[in-house]
Amino acid sequence: MAYQDGQNQKSRGLPGFLPGYPDPDQSHPTVPSNSRKQVSLQSLPPPGNLPPGLEYLSQLDLIIIHQQVELLEMILGTETSNKYEIKNCLGQRVYFAVEESICFNRNFCSPLRSCTLRVTDNTGREVITVHRPLRCTSCWCPCYLQELEIQAPPGTIVGYVVQKWDPFLPKFTIQNENKEDILKIVGPYATCGCFGDVDFEVKTINEKITIGKISKYWSGFVNDVFTNADNFGIHVPADLDVKIKAAMIGACFLFDFMFFEHSLAGL
């Protein structure tokens, strides 16, 4: 399976595809298979050159994003600002994200709305800022498709997520701060996710190797019908650049807006 092939090459093959890494033939430290059990919020690596606040991301190969259920949204049917908890594989909250947008945009522009998502750590410090302008999603508007700007820390651009034109599949590119293509994300033809998970595969630029995935987990028929609260999982190599992991968190927010904002629409 392509995903398994990508995982098998995590220690050697992946760094060669990312700018700034040493030669792929050189040896690289690997993460033990039981690393998920050893991860804790207290065991942070030294800061080094990592963006402040993102040190903990360097340990994670699974990032869970849980959208909070909004009671007012369930009762009145109006779209409220999205809020997300970002957790590790043990369910410990690492970050918290809040959407900033205008009420008019949320209820009339809906999935296309412009907004800013502010990601804070457990001390309340803002560590990631995601800016989303108002843009199109239709394949009939290839020159004005979706684009996110990711800053970490706020004010310092570390990457972009850019939608690419394709008549059949949702395709996106993760770019660095210089707008150089780093990785591609390819989604399925059908993204409704009525009775199962929806996987967006993370691939190398040539799309030959799958190194991870962003999954929208199916939360059950009742929850999908009566709430817009979604659960996502980002599966990536633990040694992937934290800036790219931050961009993938932004991509996860974008997918939620684009494809899963209205649960009833997918049924």
PDB file of C-alpha atoms in Angstrom:
ATOM      1  CA  MET A   1       0.000   0.000   0.000  1.00  0.00           C
ATOM      2  CA  ALA A   2       1.346   3.457  -0.898  1.00  0.00           C
ATOM      3  CA  TYR A   3       0.830   4.883   2.577  1.00  0.00           C
ATOM      4  CA  GLN A   4       2.764   2.019   4.154  1.00  0.00           C
ATOM      5  CA  ASP A   5       5.545   2.445   1.606  1.00  0.00           C
ATOM      6  CA  GLY A   6       5.797   6.095   2.567  1.00  0.00           C
ATOM      7  CA  GLN A   7       5.965   5.217   6.269  1.00  0.00           C
ATOM      8  CA  ASN A   8       8.711   2.644   5.612  1.00  0.00           C
ATOM      9  CA  GLN A   9      10.775   5.377   4.000  1.00  0.00           C
ATOM     10  CA  LYS A  10      10.266   7.847   6.817  1.00  0.00           C
ATOM     11  CA  SER A  11      13.808   7.694   8.125  1.00  0.00           C
ATOM     12  CA  ARG A  12      15.582   7.879   4.731  1.00  0.00           C
ATOM     13  CA  GLY A  13      13.341   8.755   1.844  1.00  0.00           C
ATOM     14  CA  LEU A  14      11.294  11.663   3.177  1.00  0.00           C
ATOM     15  CA  PRO A  15      13.970  14.231   4.097  1.00  0.00           C
ATOM     16  CA  GLY A  16      15.358  14.117   0.549  1.00  0.00           C
ATOM     17  CA  PHE A  17      12.109  15.490  -0.801  1.00  0.00           C
ATOM     18  CA  LEU A  18      12.097  18.559   1.436  1.00  0.00           C
ATOM     19  CA  PRO A  19      14.325  21.619   0.784  1.00  0.00           C
ATOM     20  CA  GLY A  20      16.978  22.252   3.392  1.00  0.00           C
ATOM     21  CA  TYR A  21      17.417  18.642   4.497  1.00  0.00           C
ATOM     22  CA  PRO A  22      20.752  16.789   4.141  1.00  0.00           C
ATOM     23  CA  ASP A  23      21.369  14.168   1.491  1.00  0.00           C
ATOM     24  CA  PRO A  24      18.813  11.305   1.748  1.00  0.00           C
ATOM     25  CA  ASP A  25      21.586   8.712   1.617  1.00  0.00           C
ATOM     26  CA  GLN A  26      22.839   9.861   4.998  1.00  0.00           C
ATOM     27  CA  SER A  27      21.398   8.207   8.060  1.00  0.00           C
ATOM     28  CA  HIS A  28      18.638   9.934  10.025  1.00  0.00           C
ATOM     29  CA  PRO A  29      17.369   9.181  13.514  1.00  0.00           C
ATOM     30  CA  THR A  30      14.166   7.226  13.580  1.00  0.00           C
ATOM     31  CA  VAL A  31      11.283   7.477  16.005  1.00  0.00           C
ATOM     32  CA  PRO A  32      10.560   4.268  17.969  1.00  0.00           C
ATOM     33  CA  SER A  33       7.301   2.549  17.137  1.00  0.00           C
ATOM     34  CA  ASN A  34       6.135   2.988  20.717  1.00  0.00           C
ATOM     35  CA  SER A  35       6.880   6.721  20.741  1.00  0.00           C
ATOM     36  CA  ARG A  36       3.207   7.620  21.058  1.00  0.00           C
ATOM     37  CA  LYS A  37       3.128   6.039  24.519  1.00  0.00           C
ATOM     38  CA  GLN A  38       6.205   8.021  25.572  1.00  0.00           C
ATOM     39  CA  VAL A  39       4.950  11.452  24.471  1.00  0.00           C
ATOM     40  CA  SER A  40       3.933  13.775  27.280  1.00  0.00           C
ATOM     41  CA  LEU A  41       3.391  17.490  27.607  1.00  0.00           C
ATOM     42  CA  GLN A  42       6.370  17.774  29.965  1.00  0.00           C
ATOM     43  CA  SER A  43       9.007  16.173  27.685  1.00  0.00           C
ATOM     44  CA  LEU A  44       9.689  19.044  25.295  1.00  0.00           C
ATOM     45  CA  PRO A  45      12.805  19.121  23.110  1.00  0.00           C
ATOM     46  CA  PRO A  46      15.216  22.090  23.306  1.00  0.00           C
ATOM     47  CA  PRO A  47      13.886  25.073  21.303  1.00  0.00           C
ATOM     48  CA  GLY A  48      16.764  25.217  18.777  1.00  0.00           C
ATOM     49  CA  ASN A  49      15.621  26.963  15.609  1.00  0.00           C
ATOM     50  CA  LEU A  50      11.988  25.911  15.951  1.00  0.00           C
ATOM     51  CA  PRO A  51       9.321  28.622  15.929  1.00  0.00           C
ATOM     52  CA  PRO A  52       8.442  29.464  19.545  1.00  0.00           C
ATOM     53  CA  GLY A  53       5.476  27.456  20.750  1.00  0.00           C
ATOM     54  CA  LEU A  54       5.835  24.718  18.123  1.00  0.00           C
ATOM     55  CA  GLU A  55       8.527  22.695  19.912  1.00  0.00           C
ATOM     56  CA  TYR A  56       6.018  20.071  20.993  1.00  0.00           C
ATOM     57  CA  LEU A  57       4.923  19.432  17.403  1.00  0.00           C
ATOM     58  CA  SER A  58       8.363  17.988  16.664  1.00  0.00           C
ATOM     59  CA  GLN A  59       7.443  14.893  18.704  1.00  0.00           C
ATOM     60  CA  LEU A  60       4.072  14.149  17.150  1.00  0.00           C
ATOM     61  CA  ASP A  61       3.236  11.767  14.326  1.00  0.00           C
ATOM     62  CA  LEU A  62      -0.505  12.038  15.036  1.00  0.00           C
ATOM     63  CA  ILE A  63      -2.312  15.336  15.625  1.00  0.00           C
ATOM     64  CA  ILE A  64      -5.994  15.155  16.548  1.00  0.00           C
ATOM     65  CA  ILE A  65      -8.241  18.144  15.861  1.00  0.00           C
ATOM     66  CA  HIS A  66     -11.648  18.182  17.539  1.00  0.00           C
ATOM     67  CA  GLN A  67     -14.211  20.831  16.672  1.00  0.00           C
ATOM     68  CA  GLN A  68     -16.229  21.912  19.671  1.00  0.00           C
ATOM     69  CA  VAL A  69     -20.007  21.576  19.552  1.00  0.00           C
ATOM     70  CA  GLU A  70     -21.733  24.964  19.648  1.00  0.00           C
ATOM     71  CA  LEU A  71     -25.042  24.795  21.541  1.00  0.00           C
ATOM     72  CA  LEU A  72     -26.318  28.066  20.028  1.00  0.00           C
ATOM     73  CA  GLU A  73     -25.603  26.759  16.548  1.00  0.00           C
ATOM     74  CA  MET A  74     -27.579  23.571  17.249  1.00  0.00           C
ATOM     75  CA  ILE A  75     -30.578  25.448  18.665  1.00  0.00           C
ATOM     76  CA  LEU A  76     -30.855  28.433  16.308  1.00  0.00           C
ATOM     77  CA  GLY A  77     -29.280  26.947  13.200  1.00  0.00           C
ATOM     78  CA  THR A  78     -26.987  29.951  12.765  1.00  0.00           C
ATOM     79  CA  GLU A  79     -23.300  29.601  11.976  1.00  0.00           C
ATOM     80  CA  THR A  80     -21.077  30.572  14.914  1.00  0.00           C
ATOM     81  CA  SER A  81     -17.319  30.990  15.068  1.00  0.00           C
ATOM     82  CA  ASN A  82     -15.577  27.648  14.907  1.00  0.00           C
ATOM     83  CA  LYS A  83     -13.477  26.501  17.846  1.00  0.00           C
ATOM     84  CA  TYR A  84     -11.056  23.587  17.795  1.00  0.00           C
ATOM     85  CA  GLU A  85      -9.065  21.622  20.339  1.00  0.00           C
ATOM     86  CA  ILE A  86      -5.752  20.310  19.000  1.00  0.00           C
ATOM     87  CA  LYS A  87      -4.614  17.215  20.894  1.00  0.00           C
ATOM     88  CA  ASN A  88      -1.911  14.571  20.919  1.00  0.00           C
ATOM     89  CA  CYS A  89      -2.566  10.861  20.555  1.00  0.00           C
ATOM     90  CA  LEU A  90      -3.262  10.548  24.286  1.00  0.00           C
ATOM     91  CA  GLY A  91      -6.090  13.079  24.092  1.00  0.00           C
ATOM     92  CA  GLN A  92      -4.131  15.808  25.896  1.00  0.00           C
ATOM     93  CA  ARG A  93      -4.916  19.284  24.630  1.00  0.00           C
ATOM     94  CA  VAL A  94      -1.853  20.942  23.134  1.00  0.00           C
ATOM     95  CA  TYR A  95      -3.397  23.965  21.402  1.00  0.00           C
ATOM     96  CA  PHE A  96      -6.740  25.705  21.108  1.00  0.00           C
ATOM     97  CA  ALA A  97      -7.935  27.450  17.923  1.00  0.00           C
ATOM     98  CA  VAL A  98     -10.625  30.119  17.596  1.00  0.00           C
ATOM     99  CA  GLU A  99     -12.063  31.583  14.404  1.00  0.00           C
ATOM    100  CA  GLU A 100     -12.362  35.336  14.016  1.00  0.00           C
ATOM    101  CA  SER A 101     -14.888  36.367  11.368  1.00  0.00           C
ATOM    102  CA  ILE A 102     -17.855  38.658  10.764  1.00  0.00           C
ATOM    103  CA  CYS A 103     -21.337  37.292  11.470  1.00  0.00           C
ATOM    104  CA  PHE A 104     -22.509  38.340   8.004  1.00  0.00           C
ATOM    105  CA  ASN A 105     -19.692  36.368   6.362  1.00  0.00           C
ATOM    106  CA  ARG A 106     -20.377  33.261   8.448  1.00  0.00           C
ATOM    107  CA  ASN A 107     -24.058  33.117   7.548  1.00  0.00           C
ATOM    108  CA  PHE A 108     -24.070  34.378   3.964  1.00  0.00           C
ATOM    109  CA  CYS A 109     -20.632  33.480   2.596  1.00  0.00           C
ATOM    110  CA  SER A 110     -20.601  30.321   4.728  1.00  0.00           C
ATOM    111  CA  PRO A 111     -17.896  27.851   3.559  1.00  0.00           C
ATOM    112  CA  LEU A 112     -16.246  30.533   1.399  1.00  0.00           C
ATOM    113  CA  ARG A 113     -15.955  33.140   4.154  1.00  0.00           C
ATOM    114  CA  SER A 114     -12.802  35.037   4.921  1.00  0.00           C
ATOM    115  CA  CYS A 115     -11.535  34.553   8.451  1.00  0.00           C
ATOM    116  CA  THR A 116      -8.545  34.382  10.740  1.00  0.00           C
ATOM    117  CA  LEU A 117      -7.860  31.420  13.002  1.00  0.00           C
ATOM    118  CA  ARG A 118      -5.734  32.053  16.057  1.00  0.00           C
ATOM    119  CA  VAL A 119      -4.040  29.043  17.626  1.00  0.00           C
ATOM    120  CA  THR A 120      -2.894  29.407  21.230  1.00  0.00           C
ATOM    121  CA  ASP A 121      -1.029  27.062  23.552  1.00  0.00           C
ATOM    122  CA  ASN A 122      -2.170  26.068  27.033  1.00  0.00           C
ATOM    123  CA  THR A 123      -0.770  29.283  28.516  1.00  0.00           C
ATOM    124  CA  GLY A 124      -2.845  31.428  26.151  1.00  0.00           C
ATOM    125  CA  ARG A 125       0.124  32.468  23.991  1.00  0.00           C
ATOM    126  CA  GLU A 126      -0.712  32.737  20.285  1.00  0.00           C
ATOM    127  CA  VAL A 127       1.665  30.448  18.383  1.00  0.00           C
ATOM    128  CA  ILE A 128       0.018  30.059  14.945  1.00  0.00           C
ATOM    129  CA  THR A 129      -2.112  32.454  12.924  1.00  0.00           C
ATOM    130  CA  VAL A 130      -3.995  31.272   9.840  1.00  0.00           C
ATOM    131  CA  HIS A 131      -5.361  33.866   7.405  1.00  0.00           C
ATOM    132  CA  ARG A 132      -8.004  32.834   4.889  1.00  0.00           C
ATOM    133  CA  PRO A 133      -9.191  35.416   2.313  1.00  0.00           C
ATOM    134  CA  LEU A 134     -12.513  35.233   0.490  1.00  0.00           C
ATOM    135  CA  ARG A 135     -11.854  33.176  -2.638  1.00  0.00           C
ATOM    136  CA  CYS A 136     -13.596  30.682  -4.930  1.00  0.00           C
ATOM    137  CA  THR A 137     -13.612  26.883  -4.777  1.00  0.00           C
ATOM    138  CA  SER A 138     -15.204  26.006  -8.116  1.00  0.00           C
ATOM    139  CA  CYS A 139     -13.163  24.373 -10.868  1.00  0.00           C
ATOM    140  CA  TRP A 140     -14.678  26.995 -13.192  1.00  0.00           C
ATOM    141  CA  CYS A 141     -12.593  29.701 -11.470  1.00  0.00           C
ATOM    142  CA  PRO A 142      -9.046  28.339 -11.787  1.00  0.00           C
ATOM    143  CA  CYS A 143      -7.375  31.712 -11.220  1.00  0.00           C
ATOM    144  CA  TYR A 144      -8.939  32.514  -7.848  1.00  0.00           C
ATOM    145  CA  LEU A 145      -8.974  29.282  -5.864  1.00  0.00           C
ATOM    146  CA  GLN A 146      -8.490  28.842  -2.130  1.00  0.00           C
ATOM    147  CA  GLU A 147      -5.296  29.918  -0.390  1.00  0.00           C
ATOM    148  CA  LEU A 148      -4.212  30.048   3.253  1.00  0.00           C
ATOM    149  CA  GLU A 149      -1.333  31.935   4.817  1.00  0.00           C
ATOM    150  CA  ILE A 150       0.221  30.362   7.919  1.00  0.00           C
ATOM    151  CA  GLN A 151       2.250  32.426  10.375  1.00  0.00           C
ATOM    152  CA  ALA A 152       4.259  30.975  13.268  1.00  0.00           C
ATOM    153  CA  PRO A 153       4.743  32.955  15.401  1.00  0.00           C
ATOM    154  CA  PRO A 154       2.212  35.634  14.380  1.00  0.00           C
ATOM    155  CA  GLY A 155       3.816  38.020  11.926  1.00  0.00           C
ATOM    156  CA  THR A 156       6.282  35.463  10.528  1.00  0.00           C
ATOM    157  CA  ILE A 157       5.071  33.594   7.443  1.00  0.00           C
ATOM    158  CA  VAL A 158       6.132  29.942   7.454  1.00  0.00           C
ATOM    159  CA  GLY A 159       3.973  28.534   4.672  1.00  0.00           C
ATOM    160  CA  TYR A 160       0.928  28.502   2.463  1.00  0.00           C
ATOM    161  CA  VAL A 161      -1.774  26.028   1.492  1.00  0.00           C
ATOM    162  CA  VAL A 162      -2.898  26.581  -2.096  1.00  0.00           C
ATOM    163  CA  GLN A 163      -5.731  24.873  -3.937  1.00  0.00           C
ATOM    164  CA  LYS A 164      -4.796  23.583  -7.396  1.00  0.00           C
ATOM    165  CA  TRP A 165      -7.200  23.311 -10.296  1.00  0.00           C
ATOM    166  CA  ASP A 166      -8.469  19.818 -11.067  1.00  0.00           C
ATOM    167  CA  PRO A 167     -11.780  18.882 -12.725  1.00  0.00           C
ATOM    168  CA  PHE A 168     -12.350  15.798 -10.551  1.00  0.00           C
ATOM    169  CA  LEU A 169     -10.283  15.664  -7.346  1.00  0.00           C
ATOM    170  CA  PRO A 170      -9.641  18.190  -4.580  1.00  0.00           C
ATOM    171  CA  LYS A 171      -5.926  18.978  -4.834  1.00  0.00           C
ATOM    172  CA  PHE A 172      -3.785  21.289  -2.744  1.00  0.00           C
ATOM    173  CA  THR A 173      -0.114  22.196  -2.449  1.00  0.00           C
ATOM    174  CA  ILE A 174       1.787  22.986   0.732  1.00  0.00           C
ATOM    175  CA  GLN A 175       4.337  25.717   0.089  1.00  0.00           C
ATOM    176  CA  ASN A 176       7.113  27.191   2.213  1.00  0.00           C
ATOM    177  CA  GLU A 177       7.500  30.867   3.066  1.00  0.00           C
ATOM    178  CA  ASN A 178       9.043  31.500  -0.367  1.00  0.00           C
ATOM    179  CA  LYS A 179       6.038  29.899  -2.094  1.00  0.00           C
ATOM    180  CA  GLU A 180       8.096  26.909  -3.188  1.00  0.00           C
ATOM    181  CA  ASP A 181       6.090  23.684  -3.477  1.00  0.00           C
ATOM    182  CA  ILE A 182       6.928  21.190  -0.712  1.00  0.00           C
ATOM    183  CA  LEU A 183       4.156  18.589  -0.631  1.00  0.00           C
ATOM    184  CA  LYS A 184       0.826  17.854  -2.288  1.00  0.00           C
ATOM    185  CA  ILE A 185      -2.503  16.883  -0.758  1.00  0.00           C
ATOM    186  CA  VAL A 186      -4.946  14.853  -2.847  1.00  0.00           C
ATOM    187  CA  GLY A 187      -8.481  14.209  -1.652  1.00  0.00           C
ATOM    188  CA  PRO A 188     -11.087  11.679  -2.800  1.00  0.00           C
ATOM    189  CA  TYR A 189     -13.680  12.255  -5.488  1.00  0.00           C
ATOM    190  CA  ALA A 190     -16.497  12.114  -2.906  1.00  0.00           C
ATOM    191  CA  THR A 191     -15.922  13.998   0.344  1.00  0.00           C
ATOM    192  CA  CYS A 192     -19.364  13.663   1.949  1.00  0.00           C
ATOM    193  CA  GLY A 193     -18.144  11.048   4.457  1.00  0.00           C
ATOM    194  CA  CYS A 194     -21.645   9.807   5.226  1.00  0.00           C
ATOM    195  CA  PHE A 195     -20.662   6.367   6.523  1.00  0.00           C
ATOM    196  CA  GLY A 196     -16.896   6.352   6.842  1.00  0.00           C
ATOM    197  CA  ASP A 197     -13.695   8.328   7.152  1.00  0.00           C
ATOM    198  CA  VAL A 198     -12.562  10.707   4.416  1.00  0.00           C
ATOM    199  CA  ASP A 199      -8.820  10.622   3.723  1.00  0.00           C
ATOM    200  CA  PHE A 200      -6.770  13.360   2.071  1.00  0.00           C
ATOM    201  CA  GLU A 201      -3.432  11.807   1.173  1.00  0.00           C
ATOM    202  CA  VAL A 202      -0.230  13.792   1.683  1.00  0.00           C
ATOM    203  CA  LYS A 203       2.167  13.065  -1.162  1.00  0.00           C
ATOM    204  CA  THR A 204       5.521  14.092  -2.524  1.00  0.00           C
ATOM    205  CA  ILE A 205       5.493  16.664  -5.318  1.00  0.00           C
ATOM    206  CA  ASN A 206       5.572  13.991  -8.036  1.00  0.00           C
ATOM    207  CA  GLU A 207       2.634  12.248  -6.271  1.00  0.00           C
ATOM    208  CA  LYS A 208       4.486   8.908  -6.366  1.00  0.00           C
ATOM    209  CA  ILE A 209       4.916   8.441  -2.601  1.00  0.00           C
ATOM    210  CA  THR A 210       2.310   8.956   0.100  1.00  0.00           C
ATOM    211  CA  ILE A 211       3.944  10.077   3.340  1.00  0.00           C
ATOM    212  CA  GLY A 212       0.849  10.687   5.452  1.00  0.00           C
ATOM    213  CA  LYS A 213      -2.788  11.710   5.428  1.00  0.00           C
ATOM    214  CA  ILE A 214      -5.345  14.106   6.852  1.00  0.00           C
ATOM    215  CA  SER A 215      -8.475  12.197   7.837  1.00  0.00           C
ATOM    216  CA  LYS A 216     -11.941  13.422   8.647  1.00  0.00           C
ATOM    217  CA  TYR A 217     -13.216  10.784  11.065  1.00  0.00           C
ATOM    218  CA  TRP A 218     -16.801   9.628  10.768  1.00  0.00           C
ATOM    219  CA  SER A 219     -18.433  10.481  14.092  1.00  0.00           C
ATOM    220  CA  GLY A 220     -21.676   8.598  13.588  1.00  0.00           C
ATOM    221  CA  PHE A 221     -24.946   9.239  11.784  1.00  0.00           C
ATOM    222  CA  VAL A 222     -26.676  11.122  14.619  1.00  0.00           C
ATOM    223  CA  ASN A 223     -23.759  13.455  15.282  1.00  0.00           C
ATOM    224  CA  ASP A 224     -23.311  14.205  11.570  1.00  0.00           C
ATOM    225  CA  VAL A 225     -26.990  15.065  11.161  1.00  0.00           C
ATOM    226  CA  PHE A 226     -27.507  17.264  14.216  1.00  0.00           C
ATOM    227  CA  THR A 227     -24.125  18.962  14.648  1.00  0.00           C
ATOM    228  CA  ASN A 228     -21.347  20.438  12.555  1.00  0.00           C
ATOM    229  CA  ALA A 229     -18.682  19.244  15.010  1.00  0.00           C
ATOM    230  CA  ASP A 230     -16.004  17.274  13.189  1.00  0.00           C
ATOM    231  CA  ASN A 231     -12.982  15.262  14.234  1.00  0.00           C
ATOM    232  CA  PHE A 232      -9.796  15.129  12.191  1.00  0.00           C
ATOM    233  CA  GLY A 233      -6.513  13.283  12.424  1.00  0.00           C
ATOM    234  CA  ILE A 234      -3.232  14.376  10.839  1.00  0.00           C
ATOM    235  CA  HIS A 235      -0.895  11.410  10.321  1.00  0.00           C
ATOM    236  CA  VAL A 236       2.655  12.494   9.435  1.00  0.00           C
ATOM    237  CA  PRO A 237       6.237  11.367  10.083  1.00  0.00           C
ATOM    238  CA  ALA A 238       7.362  12.593  13.500  1.00  0.00           C
ATOM    239  CA  ASP A 239      10.533  14.104  12.001  1.00  0.00           C
ATOM    240  CA  LEU A 240       8.655  16.267   9.502  1.00  0.00           C
ATOM    241  CA  ASP A 241       9.448  19.986   9.734  1.00  0.00           C
ATOM    242  CA  VAL A 242       7.187  21.613  12.350  1.00  0.00           C
ATOM    243  CA  LYS A 243       6.497  24.466   9.915  1.00  0.00           C
ATOM    244  CA  ILE A 244       4.968  21.954   7.507  1.00  0.00           C
ATOM    245  CA  LYS A 245       2.991  20.414  10.376  1.00  0.00           C
ATOM    246  CA  ALA A 246       1.648  23.881  11.186  1.00  0.00           C
ATOM    247  CA  ALA A 247       0.651  24.299   7.538  1.00  0.00           C
ATOM    248  CA  MET A 248      -1.127  20.934   7.654  1.00  0.00           C
ATOM    249  CA  ILE A 249      -3.096  22.079  10.696  1.00  0.00           C
ATOM    250  CA  GLY A 250      -4.167  25.073   8.625  1.00  0.00           C
ATOM    251  CA  ALA A 251      -5.073  22.735   5.744  1.00  0.00           C
ATOM    252  CA  CYS A 252      -7.251  20.745   8.134  1.00  0.00           C
ATOM    253  CA  PHE A 253      -9.172  23.900   9.063  1.00  0.00           C
ATOM    254  CA  LEU A 254      -9.587  24.695   5.353  1.00  0.00           C
ATOM    255  CA  PHE A 255     -10.987  21.231   4.583  1.00  0.00           C
ATOM    256  CA  ASP A 256     -13.480  21.588   7.411  1.00  0.00           C
ATOM    257  CA  PHE A 257     -14.739  24.890   5.968  1.00  0.00           C
ATOM    258  CA  MET A 258     -14.806  23.691   2.359  1.00  0.00           C
ATOM    259  CA  PHE A 259     -16.181  20.166   2.614  1.00  0.00           C
ATOM    260  CA  PHE A 260     -17.727  19.555   6.047  1.00  0.00           C
ATOM    261  CA  GLU A 261     -19.174  22.876   7.222  1.00  0.00           C
ATOM    262  CA  HIS A 262     -22.763  21.711   6.688  1.00  0.00           C
ATOM    263  CA  SER A 263     -23.273  18.110   7.705  1.00  0.00           C
ATOM    264  CA  LEU A 264     -26.731  17.864   6.193  1.00  0.00           C
ATOM    265  CA  ALA A 265     -25.362  18.783   2.802  1.00  0.00           C
ATOM    266  CA  GLY A 266     -23.387  15.589   2.698  1.00  0.00           C
ATOM    267  CA  LEU A 267     -26.323  13.282   3.402  1.00  0.00           C
TER     268      LEU A 267
END
